[in-house]
Amino acid sequence: MRYHAPARGTVDAAAFARLPLAAWRDHAAKLEGVNWPSIDTLNDALPSDAYVRFVAQTPELLADGMHYEQRIAERGEIATREGNWHDLLNALIWLRHPALKQALNRRQVDEIARMGPKQRSRPQYAMTHFDEAGVIVAVRDPALLALWNAHDWYGLFWNRRRAWLDGSIEVEVFGHALLEHALSPDKLLVGKALVFQPTTTMDMADVHRACVDAVMSGQLLCDPLELRPLPLSGIPGWHPQSDDEAFHRSADCYQPRRADREYPDALRLA
């Protein structure tokens, strides 16, 4: 069933107080204000040397017949529907993670040139899934990967729940559709993860830069099967019931692993 975000002004305040939306407090006025931010307001938040800008998605704009990704690459124009949660959250991702959005755009345009505008390649599916629902995960304790590989969700999120609080595993949400779903506090969130194993001296900023480089070079996001499902609602504090042990035994977001499903190793960073 297609998700319909709540109307602006009706979002439960708890949604903005809980992760993942709580990580966007620097944009609280754009998210929680009475009025929708204008296109000009979004553009004012861009750095002065940004190569892109937000433009209202109107029939006149779409009359150019250009693909959404090509318009960004060739004109620097990000078509944005006004008064729309999905597009507002996409704009916020562009504001916070421009290098990764640019890497995806360049790869998408290369694939459009190769496949044509009517067909989609495996890399295009992978990039779209990540753009909409992606999470970047840094795993510093390899034992957690074994639990994740086996879909041992009770072990990963309950027995090892401390790992989500002490830095043994860290998550950064990138997908704007995930953020949109988080507007409904009770909704069960599942991300599509790229996983990295950083050195002891690296922080999440280092991991993010490595992700940009790997996406840009084509090392990652060549096939949607690279992406691991991660039930974000199991992370402590990310769902109203995440502190309840019973939740981790029966939550609908905890799906068993298919017998033939294999995951790539975490990308080791040096």
PDB file of C-alpha atoms in Angstrom:
ATOM      1  CA  MET A   1       0.000   0.000   0.000  1.00  0.00           C
ATOM      2  CA  ARG A   2       1.336   3.423  -0.936  1.00  0.00           C
ATOM      3  CA  TYR A   3       2.387   5.502   2.034  1.00  0.00           C
ATOM      4  CA  HIS A   4       0.601   8.806   2.571  1.00  0.00           C
ATOM      5  CA  ALA A   5       2.462  11.192   4.851  1.00  0.00           C
ATOM      6  CA  PRO A   6       0.445  13.100   7.446  1.00  0.00           C
ATOM      7  CA  ALA A   7      -0.593  16.628   6.577  1.00  0.00           C
ATOM      8  CA  ARG A   8       1.726  19.409   7.678  1.00  0.00           C
ATOM      9  CA  GLY A   9       0.760  20.599  11.125  1.00  0.00           C
ATOM     10  CA  THR A  10      -0.675  17.200  12.107  1.00  0.00           C
ATOM     11  CA  VAL A  11       2.597  15.319  12.601  1.00  0.00           C
ATOM     12  CA  ASP A  12       2.963  13.965  16.121  1.00  0.00           C
ATOM     13  CA  ALA A  13       5.686  15.974  17.874  1.00  0.00           C
ATOM     14  CA  ALA A  14       7.187  12.675  19.041  1.00  0.00           C
ATOM     15  CA  ALA A  15       8.222  11.954  15.452  1.00  0.00           C
ATOM     16  CA  PHE A  16      10.558  14.952  15.402  1.00  0.00           C
ATOM     17  CA  ALA A  17      11.925  14.150  18.882  1.00  0.00           C
ATOM     18  CA  ARG A  18      12.916  10.586  17.954  1.00  0.00           C
ATOM     19  CA  LEU A  19      15.575   9.385  15.541  1.00  0.00           C
ATOM     20  CA  PRO A  20      15.954   9.518  12.625  1.00  0.00           C
ATOM     21  CA  LEU A  21      14.191  12.908  12.396  1.00  0.00           C
ATOM     22  CA  ALA A  22      15.774  14.135  15.635  1.00  0.00           C
ATOM     23  CA  ALA A  23      19.084  14.240  13.754  1.00  0.00           C
ATOM     24  CA  TRP A  24      17.669  17.078  11.624  1.00  0.00           C
ATOM     25  CA  ARG A  25      17.120  19.635  14.380  1.00  0.00           C
ATOM     26  CA  ASP A  26      19.178  22.165  12.419  1.00  0.00           C
ATOM     27  CA  HIS A  27      16.301  22.220   9.930  1.00  0.00           C
ATOM     28  CA  ALA A  28      13.524  22.288  12.539  1.00  0.00           C
ATOM     29  CA  ALA A  29      11.914  25.423  11.101  1.00  0.00           C
ATOM     30  CA  LYS A  30      11.625  23.810   7.672  1.00  0.00           C
ATOM     31  CA  LEU A  31      10.141  20.633   9.123  1.00  0.00           C
ATOM     32  CA  GLU A  32       8.007  21.833  12.020  1.00  0.00           C
ATOM     33  CA  GLY A  33       7.014  25.374  11.068  1.00  0.00           C
ATOM     34  CA  VAL A  34       3.401  26.197  10.323  1.00  0.00           C
ATOM     35  CA  ASN A  35       4.145  27.002   6.679  1.00  0.00           C
ATOM     36  CA  TRP A  36       5.994  25.023   4.050  1.00  0.00           C
ATOM     37  CA  PRO A  37       9.437  26.436   3.263  1.00  0.00           C
ATOM     38  CA  SER A  38       9.506  28.131  -0.108  1.00  0.00           C
ATOM     39  CA  ILE A  39      11.818  27.208  -2.961  1.00  0.00           C
ATOM     40  CA  ASP A  40      13.703  30.446  -2.242  1.00  0.00           C
ATOM     41  CA  THR A  41      14.158  29.409   1.391  1.00  0.00           C
ATOM     42  CA  LEU A  42      15.666  26.102   0.302  1.00  0.00           C
ATOM     43  CA  ASN A  43      17.972  27.832  -2.152  1.00  0.00           C
ATOM     44  CA  ASP A  44      19.063  30.299   0.521  1.00  0.00           C
ATOM     45  CA  ALA A  45      20.310  27.315   2.554  1.00  0.00           C
ATOM     46  CA  LEU A  46      22.647  26.186  -0.246  1.00  0.00           C
ATOM     47  CA  PRO A  47      26.305  27.236  -0.106  1.00  0.00           C
ATOM     48  CA  SER A  48      27.155  30.177  -2.348  1.00  0.00           C
ATOM     49  CA  ASP A  49      29.220  27.981  -4.674  1.00  0.00           C
ATOM     50  CA  ALA A  50      26.615  25.206  -5.065  1.00  0.00           C
ATOM     51  CA  TYR A  51      26.300  23.931  -8.612  1.00  0.00           C
ATOM     52  CA  VAL A  52      22.621  23.026  -8.088  1.00  0.00           C
ATOM     53  CA  ARG A  53      19.497  24.906  -7.130  1.00  0.00           C
ATOM     54  CA  PHE A  54      15.934  23.901  -6.376  1.00  0.00           C
ATOM     55  CA  VAL A  55      13.276  24.801  -8.919  1.00  0.00           C
ATOM     56  CA  ALA A  56       9.520  24.412  -8.649  1.00  0.00           C
ATOM     57  CA  GLN A  57       8.271  21.345 -10.495  1.00  0.00           C
ATOM     58  CA  THR A  58       5.609  22.860 -12.712  1.00  0.00           C
ATOM     59  CA  PRO A  59       4.029  21.738 -15.991  1.00  0.00           C
ATOM     60  CA  GLU A  60       6.129  24.393 -17.697  1.00  0.00           C
ATOM     61  CA  LEU A  61       9.332  22.920 -16.268  1.00  0.00           C
ATOM     62  CA  LEU A  62       8.404  19.371 -17.210  1.00  0.00           C
ATOM     63  CA  ALA A  63       7.558  20.494 -20.750  1.00  0.00           C
ATOM     64  CA  ASP A  64      11.289  20.456 -21.498  1.00  0.00           C
ATOM     65  CA  GLY A  65      10.988  16.651 -21.701  1.00  0.00           C
ATOM     66  CA  MET A  66      14.231  16.124 -19.810  1.00  0.00           C
ATOM     67  CA  HIS A  67      14.826  13.243 -17.438  1.00  0.00           C
ATOM     68  CA  TYR A  68      14.900  14.351 -13.780  1.00  0.00           C
ATOM     69  CA  GLU A  69      18.547  13.274 -13.406  1.00  0.00           C
ATOM     70  CA  GLN A  70      19.634  14.857 -16.701  1.00  0.00           C
ATOM     71  CA  ARG A  71      18.109  18.198 -15.685  1.00  0.00           C
ATOM     72  CA  ILE A  72      20.265  18.154 -12.559  1.00  0.00           C
ATOM     73  CA  ALA A  73      23.411  17.181 -14.446  1.00  0.00           C
ATOM     74  CA  GLU A  74      22.991  19.570 -17.368  1.00  0.00           C
ATOM     75  CA  ARG A  75      21.252  22.549 -15.772  1.00  0.00           C
ATOM     76  CA  GLY A  76      21.842  22.086 -12.040  1.00  0.00           C
ATOM     77  CA  GLU A  77      18.059  22.180 -11.526  1.00  0.00           C
ATOM     78  CA  ILE A  78      16.470  19.919  -8.911  1.00  0.00           C
ATOM     79  CA  ALA A  79      12.765  19.692  -9.728  1.00  0.00           C
ATOM     80  CA  THR A  80      10.933  20.080  -6.408  1.00  0.00           C
ATOM     81  CA  ARG A  81       7.232  19.845  -5.698  1.00  0.00           C
ATOM     82  CA  GLU A  82       6.157  22.591  -3.321  1.00  0.00           C
ATOM     83  CA  GLY A  83       4.198  21.594  -0.226  1.00  0.00           C
ATOM     84  CA  ASN A  84       5.388  17.997  -0.500  1.00  0.00           C
ATOM     85  CA  TRP A  85       7.107  16.059   2.297  1.00  0.00           C
ATOM     86  CA  HIS A  86       8.972  13.698  -0.020  1.00  0.00           C
ATOM     87  CA  ASP A  87      10.556  16.477  -2.036  1.00  0.00           C
ATOM     88  CA  LEU A  88      11.261  18.650   1.000  1.00  0.00           C
ATOM     89  CA  LEU A  89      13.159  15.804   2.648  1.00  0.00           C
ATOM     90  CA  ASN A  90      15.010  15.142  -0.600  1.00  0.00           C
ATOM     91  CA  ALA A  91      16.052  18.791  -0.566  1.00  0.00           C
ATOM     92  CA  LEU A  92      17.343  18.460   2.992  1.00  0.00           C
ATOM     93  CA  ILE A  93      19.464  15.472   1.937  1.00  0.00           C
ATOM     94  CA  TRP A  94      20.923  17.615  -0.850  1.00  0.00           C
ATOM     95  CA  LEU A  95      21.733  20.307   1.725  1.00  0.00           C
ATOM     96  CA  ARG A  96      23.499  17.905   4.085  1.00  0.00           C
ATOM     97  CA  HIS A  97      25.020  15.374   1.684  1.00  0.00           C
ATOM     98  CA  PRO A  98      25.644  17.149  -1.628  1.00  0.00           C
ATOM     99  CA  ALA A  99      28.706  15.077  -2.585  1.00  0.00           C
ATOM    100  CA  LEU A 100      26.875  11.772  -2.296  1.00  0.00           C
ATOM    101  CA  LYS A 101      23.816  13.098  -4.124  1.00  0.00           C
ATOM    102  CA  GLN A 102      26.096  14.377  -6.864  1.00  0.00           C
ATOM    103  CA  ALA A 103      27.849  11.004  -7.115  1.00  0.00           C
ATOM    104  CA  LEU A 104      24.501   9.259  -7.535  1.00  0.00           C
ATOM    105  CA  ASN A 105      23.400  11.799 -10.129  1.00  0.00           C
ATOM    106  CA  ARG A 106      26.541  11.328 -12.211  1.00  0.00           C
ATOM    107  CA  ARG A 107      26.226   7.564 -12.101  1.00  0.00           C
ATOM    108  CA  GLN A 108      22.526   7.730 -12.992  1.00  0.00           C
ATOM    109  CA  VAL A 109      23.206   9.977 -15.974  1.00  0.00           C
ATOM    110  CA  ASP A 110      25.916   7.595 -17.187  1.00  0.00           C
ATOM    111  CA  GLU A 111      23.448   4.714 -16.967  1.00  0.00           C
ATOM    112  CA  ILE A 112      20.753   6.685 -18.805  1.00  0.00           C
ATOM    113  CA  ALA A 113      23.227   7.339 -21.603  1.00  0.00           C
ATOM    114  CA  ARG A 114      24.035   3.628 -21.734  1.00  0.00           C
ATOM    115  CA  MET A 115      20.503   2.214 -21.363  1.00  0.00           C
ATOM    116  CA  GLY A 116      18.330   4.996 -22.764  1.00  0.00           C
ATOM    117  CA  PRO A 117      15.538   6.749 -20.811  1.00  0.00           C
ATOM    118  CA  LYS A 118      13.015   3.893 -21.076  1.00  0.00           C
ATOM    119  CA  GLN A 119      15.010   1.013 -19.553  1.00  0.00           C
ATOM    120  CA  ARG A 120      16.678   0.625 -16.176  1.00  0.00           C
ATOM    121  CA  SER A 121      19.845  -1.272 -15.348  1.00  0.00           C
ATOM    122  CA  ARG A 122      20.747  -3.176 -12.182  1.00  0.00           C
ATOM    123  CA  PRO A 123      22.963  -0.279 -11.047  1.00  0.00           C
ATOM    124  CA  GLN A 124      20.064   2.148 -11.556  1.00  0.00           C
ATOM    125  CA  TYR A 125      17.803   0.028  -9.369  1.00  0.00           C
ATOM    126  CA  ALA A 126      20.516  -0.169  -6.702  1.00  0.00           C
ATOM    127  CA  MET A 127      21.089   3.577  -6.734  1.00  0.00           C
ATOM    128  CA  THR A 128      17.375   4.365  -6.627  1.00  0.00           C
ATOM    129  CA  HIS A 129      16.807   2.008  -3.696  1.00  0.00           C
ATOM    130  CA  PHE A 130      19.677   3.620  -1.826  1.00  0.00           C
ATOM    131  CA  ASP A 131      18.567   7.150  -2.680  1.00  0.00           C
ATOM    132  CA  GLU A 132      15.087   6.446  -1.313  1.00  0.00           C
ATOM    133  CA  ALA A 133      15.786   4.119   1.621  1.00  0.00           C
ATOM    134  CA  GLY A 134      19.559   4.053   2.053  1.00  0.00           C
ATOM    135  CA  VAL A 135      21.494   3.951   5.294  1.00  0.00           C
ATOM    136  CA  ILE A 136      25.253   4.094   5.776  1.00  0.00           C
ATOM    137  CA  VAL A 137      26.441   1.743   8.510  1.00  0.00           C
ATOM    138  CA  ALA A 138      29.826   1.572  10.222  1.00  0.00           C
ATOM    139  CA  VAL A 139      30.482  -1.741  11.996  1.00  0.00           C
ATOM    140  CA  ARG A 140      33.439  -1.823  14.358  1.00  0.00           C
ATOM    141  CA  ASP A 141      32.643  -5.219  15.932  1.00  0.00           C
ATOM    142  CA  PRO A 142      32.632  -7.991  13.274  1.00  0.00           C
ATOM    143  CA  ALA A 143      30.556 -10.239  15.553  1.00  0.00           C
ATOM    144  CA  LEU A 144      27.612  -7.980  14.833  1.00  0.00           C
ATOM    145  CA  LEU A 145      27.854  -8.784  11.138  1.00  0.00           C
ATOM    146  CA  ALA A 146      27.427 -12.501  11.877  1.00  0.00           C
ATOM    147  CA  LEU A 147      24.158 -11.766  13.679  1.00  0.00           C
ATOM    148  CA  TRP A 148      23.063  -9.490  10.857  1.00  0.00           C
ATOM    149  CA  ASN A 149      23.958 -12.060   8.185  1.00  0.00           C
ATOM    150  CA  ALA A 150      21.786 -14.644   9.942  1.00  0.00           C
ATOM    151  CA  HIS A 151      18.892 -12.200  10.457  1.00  0.00           C
ATOM    152  CA  ASP A 152      19.228 -12.895  14.173  1.00  0.00           C
ATOM    153  CA  TRP A 153      17.337  -9.745  14.973  1.00  0.00           C
ATOM    154  CA  TYR A 154      16.779 -10.618  18.631  1.00  0.00           C
ATOM    155  CA  GLY A 155      20.504 -11.126  19.046  1.00  0.00           C
ATOM    156  CA  LEU A 156      21.436  -8.012  17.077  1.00  0.00           C
ATOM    157  CA  PHE A 157      18.955  -5.585  18.602  1.00  0.00           C
ATOM    158  CA  TRP A 158      18.249  -6.997  22.076  1.00  0.00           C
ATOM    159  CA  ASN A 159      21.171  -9.130  23.243  1.00  0.00           C
ATOM    160  CA  ARG A 160      23.628  -6.644  21.690  1.00  0.00           C
ATOM    161  CA  ARG A 161      21.542  -3.510  22.156  1.00  0.00           C
ATOM    162  CA  ARG A 162      24.453  -1.852  23.986  1.00  0.00           C
ATOM    163  CA  ALA A 163      26.428  -1.967  20.715  1.00  0.00           C
ATOM    164  CA  TRP A 164      24.018   0.573  19.213  1.00  0.00           C
ATOM    165  CA  LEU A 165      24.810   2.983  22.029  1.00  0.00           C
ATOM    166  CA  ASP A 166      28.560   2.587  22.515  1.00  0.00           C
ATOM    167  CA  GLY A 167      29.738   3.136  18.931  1.00  0.00           C
ATOM    168  CA  SER A 168      30.294  -0.523  18.031  1.00  0.00           C
ATOM    169  CA  ILE A 169      27.846   0.070  15.206  1.00  0.00           C
ATOM    170  CA  GLU A 170      26.672   3.438  13.880  1.00  0.00           C
ATOM    171  CA  VAL A 171      23.970   4.352  11.388  1.00  0.00           C
ATOM    172  CA  GLU A 172      23.401   7.411   9.249  1.00  0.00           C
ATOM    173  CA  VAL A 173      20.125   7.661   7.331  1.00  0.00           C
ATOM    174  CA  PHE A 174      20.491   8.906   3.774  1.00  0.00           C
ATOM    175  CA  GLY A 175      17.219   7.895   2.109  1.00  0.00           C
ATOM    176  CA  HIS A 176      14.622  10.645   2.036  1.00  0.00           C
ATOM    177  CA  ALA A 177      11.711   8.178   1.776  1.00  0.00           C
ATOM    178  CA  LEU A 178      12.833   6.694   5.097  1.00  0.00           C
ATOM    179  CA  LEU A 179      12.681  10.123   6.664  1.00  0.00           C
ATOM    180  CA  GLU A 180       9.221  10.630   5.201  1.00  0.00           C
ATOM    181  CA  HIS A 181       7.995   7.351   6.712  1.00  0.00           C
ATOM    182  CA  ALA A 182       9.427   8.442  10.060  1.00  0.00           C
ATOM    183  CA  LEU A 183       6.784  11.203  10.151  1.00  0.00           C
ATOM    184  CA  SER A 184       4.470   8.445  11.415  1.00  0.00           C
ATOM    185  CA  PRO A 185       6.017   7.504  14.805  1.00  0.00           C
ATOM    186  CA  ASP A 186       4.541   3.998  14.924  1.00  0.00           C
ATOM    187  CA  LYS A 187       5.656   3.056  11.417  1.00  0.00           C
ATOM    188  CA  LEU A 188       8.250   0.259  11.270  1.00  0.00           C
ATOM    189  CA  LEU A 189      11.296   1.483   9.357  1.00  0.00           C
ATOM    190  CA  VAL A 190      13.563  -0.783   7.321  1.00  0.00           C
ATOM    191  CA  GLY A 191      16.580   0.705   5.580  1.00  0.00           C
ATOM    192  CA  LYS A 192      18.722  -0.584   2.725  1.00  0.00           C
ATOM    193  CA  ALA A 193      22.269  -0.543   4.024  1.00  0.00           C
ATOM    194  CA  LEU A 194      25.756  -0.104   2.680  1.00  0.00           C
ATOM    195  CA  VAL A 195      28.140  -1.438   5.319  1.00  0.00           C
ATOM    196  CA  PHE A 196      31.674  -0.301   6.112  1.00  0.00           C
ATOM    197  CA  GLN A 197      34.305  -1.532   8.547  1.00  0.00           C
ATOM    198  CA  PRO A 198      36.355   1.526   9.533  1.00  0.00           C
ATOM    199  CA  THR A 199      39.656   1.669  11.368  1.00  0.00           C
ATOM    200  CA  THR A 200      39.682   2.606  15.044  1.00  0.00           C
ATOM    201  CA  THR A 201      40.669   6.198  14.229  1.00  0.00           C
ATOM    202  CA  MET A 202      37.869   6.848  11.722  1.00  0.00           C
ATOM    203  CA  ASP A 203      34.603   8.597  12.523  1.00  0.00           C
ATOM    204  CA  MET A 204      31.349   8.687  10.566  1.00  0.00           C
ATOM    205  CA  ALA A 205      32.557  11.652   8.510  1.00  0.00           C
ATOM    206  CA  ASP A 206      35.420   9.478   7.266  1.00  0.00           C
ATOM    207  CA  VAL A 207      33.006   6.648   6.506  1.00  0.00           C
ATOM    208  CA  HIS A 208      30.740   9.006   4.594  1.00  0.00           C
ATOM    209  CA  ARG A 209      33.637  10.264   2.466  1.00  0.00           C
ATOM    210  CA  ALA A 210      34.614   6.666   1.711  1.00  0.00           C
ATOM    211  CA  CYS A 211      31.030   5.952   0.692  1.00  0.00           C
ATOM    212  CA  VAL A 212      31.051   8.913  -1.727  1.00  0.00           C
ATOM    213  CA  ASP A 213      34.307   7.703  -3.306  1.00  0.00           C
ATOM    214  CA  ALA A 214      33.078   4.110  -3.628  1.00  0.00           C
ATOM    215  CA  VAL A 215      29.780   5.153  -5.207  1.00  0.00           C
ATOM    216  CA  MET A 216      31.429   7.622  -7.572  1.00  0.00           C
ATOM    217  CA  SER A 217      33.974   5.044  -8.753  1.00  0.00           C
ATOM    218  CA  GLY A 218      31.332   2.356  -9.281  1.00  0.00           C
ATOM    219  CA  GLN A 219      32.749   0.116  -6.573  1.00  0.00           C
ATOM    220  CA  LEU A 220      29.371   0.151  -4.829  1.00  0.00           C
ATOM    221  CA  LEU A 221      25.741   0.205  -5.970  1.00  0.00           C
ATOM    222  CA  CYS A 222      26.143  -1.962  -9.035  1.00  0.00           C
ATOM    223  CA  ASP A 223      23.331  -4.319  -7.998  1.00  0.00           C
ATOM    224  CA  PRO A 224      20.424  -3.961  -5.548  1.00  0.00           C
ATOM    225  CA  LEU A 225      21.458  -7.224  -3.862  1.00  0.00           C
ATOM    226  CA  GLU A 226      24.437  -5.365  -2.410  1.00  0.00           C
ATOM    227  CA  LEU A 227      22.025  -3.631  -0.053  1.00  0.00           C
ATOM    228  CA  ARG A 228      21.321  -5.297   3.286  1.00  0.00           C
ATOM    229  CA  PRO A 229      17.925  -4.826   4.953  1.00  0.00           C
ATOM    230  CA  LEU A 230      18.278  -3.124   8.336  1.00  0.00           C
ATOM    231  CA  PRO A 231      15.173  -2.852  10.556  1.00  0.00           C
ATOM    232  CA  LEU A 232      15.889   0.590  11.987  1.00  0.00           C
ATOM    233  CA  SER A 233      12.961   0.355  14.381  1.00  0.00           C
ATOM    234  CA  GLY A 234      14.956  -2.169  16.395  1.00  0.00           C
ATOM    235  CA  ILE A 235      17.626   0.381  17.332  1.00  0.00           C
ATOM    236  CA  PRO A 236      17.229   1.643  20.905  1.00  0.00           C
ATOM    237  CA  GLY A 237      15.096   4.768  20.933  1.00  0.00           C
ATOM    238  CA  TRP A 238      14.049   4.616  17.285  1.00  0.00           C
ATOM    239  CA  HIS A 239      10.569   3.153  17.907  1.00  0.00           C
ATOM    240  CA  PRO A 240       8.141   3.582  20.819  1.00  0.00           C
ATOM    241  CA  GLN A 241       8.442  -0.135  21.653  1.00  0.00           C
ATOM    242  CA  SER A 242      12.169  -0.630  21.074  1.00  0.00           C
ATOM    243  CA  ASP A 243      12.820  -0.873  24.843  1.00  0.00           C
ATOM    244  CA  ASP A 244      10.380  -3.783  25.145  1.00  0.00           C
ATOM    245  CA  GLU A 245      11.996  -7.229  24.825  1.00  0.00           C
ATOM    246  CA  ALA A 246       8.789  -8.720  23.410  1.00  0.00           C
ATOM    247  CA  PHE A 247       8.985  -6.312  20.463  1.00  0.00           C
ATOM    248  CA  HIS A 248      12.275  -7.887  19.385  1.00  0.00           C
ATOM    249  CA  ARG A 249      10.756 -11.366  19.355  1.00  0.00           C
ATOM    250  CA  SER A 250       7.841 -10.642  17.034  1.00  0.00           C
ATOM    251  CA  ALA A 251       8.109  -7.275  15.240  1.00  0.00           C
ATOM    252  CA  ASP A 252       6.781  -7.422  11.681  1.00  0.00           C
ATOM    253  CA  CYS A 253       9.875  -5.651  10.378  1.00  0.00           C
ATOM    254  CA  TYR A 254      12.025  -8.633  11.441  1.00  0.00           C
ATOM    255  CA  GLN A 255      11.923 -10.905   8.426  1.00  0.00           C
ATOM    256  CA  PRO A 256      13.744 -14.266   8.230  1.00  0.00           C
ATOM    257  CA  ARG A 257      16.673 -14.627   5.865  1.00  0.00           C
ATOM    258  CA  ARG A 258      15.974 -16.413   2.594  1.00  0.00           C
ATOM    259  CA  ALA A 259      17.953 -19.625   2.259  1.00  0.00           C
ATOM    260  CA  ASP A 260      19.672 -18.394  -0.910  1.00  0.00           C
ATOM    261  CA  ARG A 261      20.339 -14.837   0.265  1.00  0.00           C
ATOM    262  CA  GLU A 262      23.990 -13.869   0.594  1.00  0.00           C
ATOM    263  CA  TYR A 263      25.388 -10.483   1.602  1.00  0.00           C
ATOM    264  CA  PRO A 264      28.649  -8.884   0.540  1.00  0.00           C
ATOM    265  CA  ASP A 265      31.306  -8.325   3.163  1.00  0.00           C
ATOM    266  CA  ALA A 266      31.548  -4.921   4.782  1.00  0.00           C
ATOM    267  CA  LEU A 267      33.860  -2.661   2.830  1.00  0.00           C
ATOM    268  CA  ARG A 268      37.064  -2.446   4.863  1.00  0.00           C
ATOM    269  CA  LEU A 269      38.500   1.041   5.120  1.00  0.00           C
ATOM    270  CA  ALA A 270      42.173   1.790   5.576  1.00  0.00           C
TER     271      ALA A 270
END
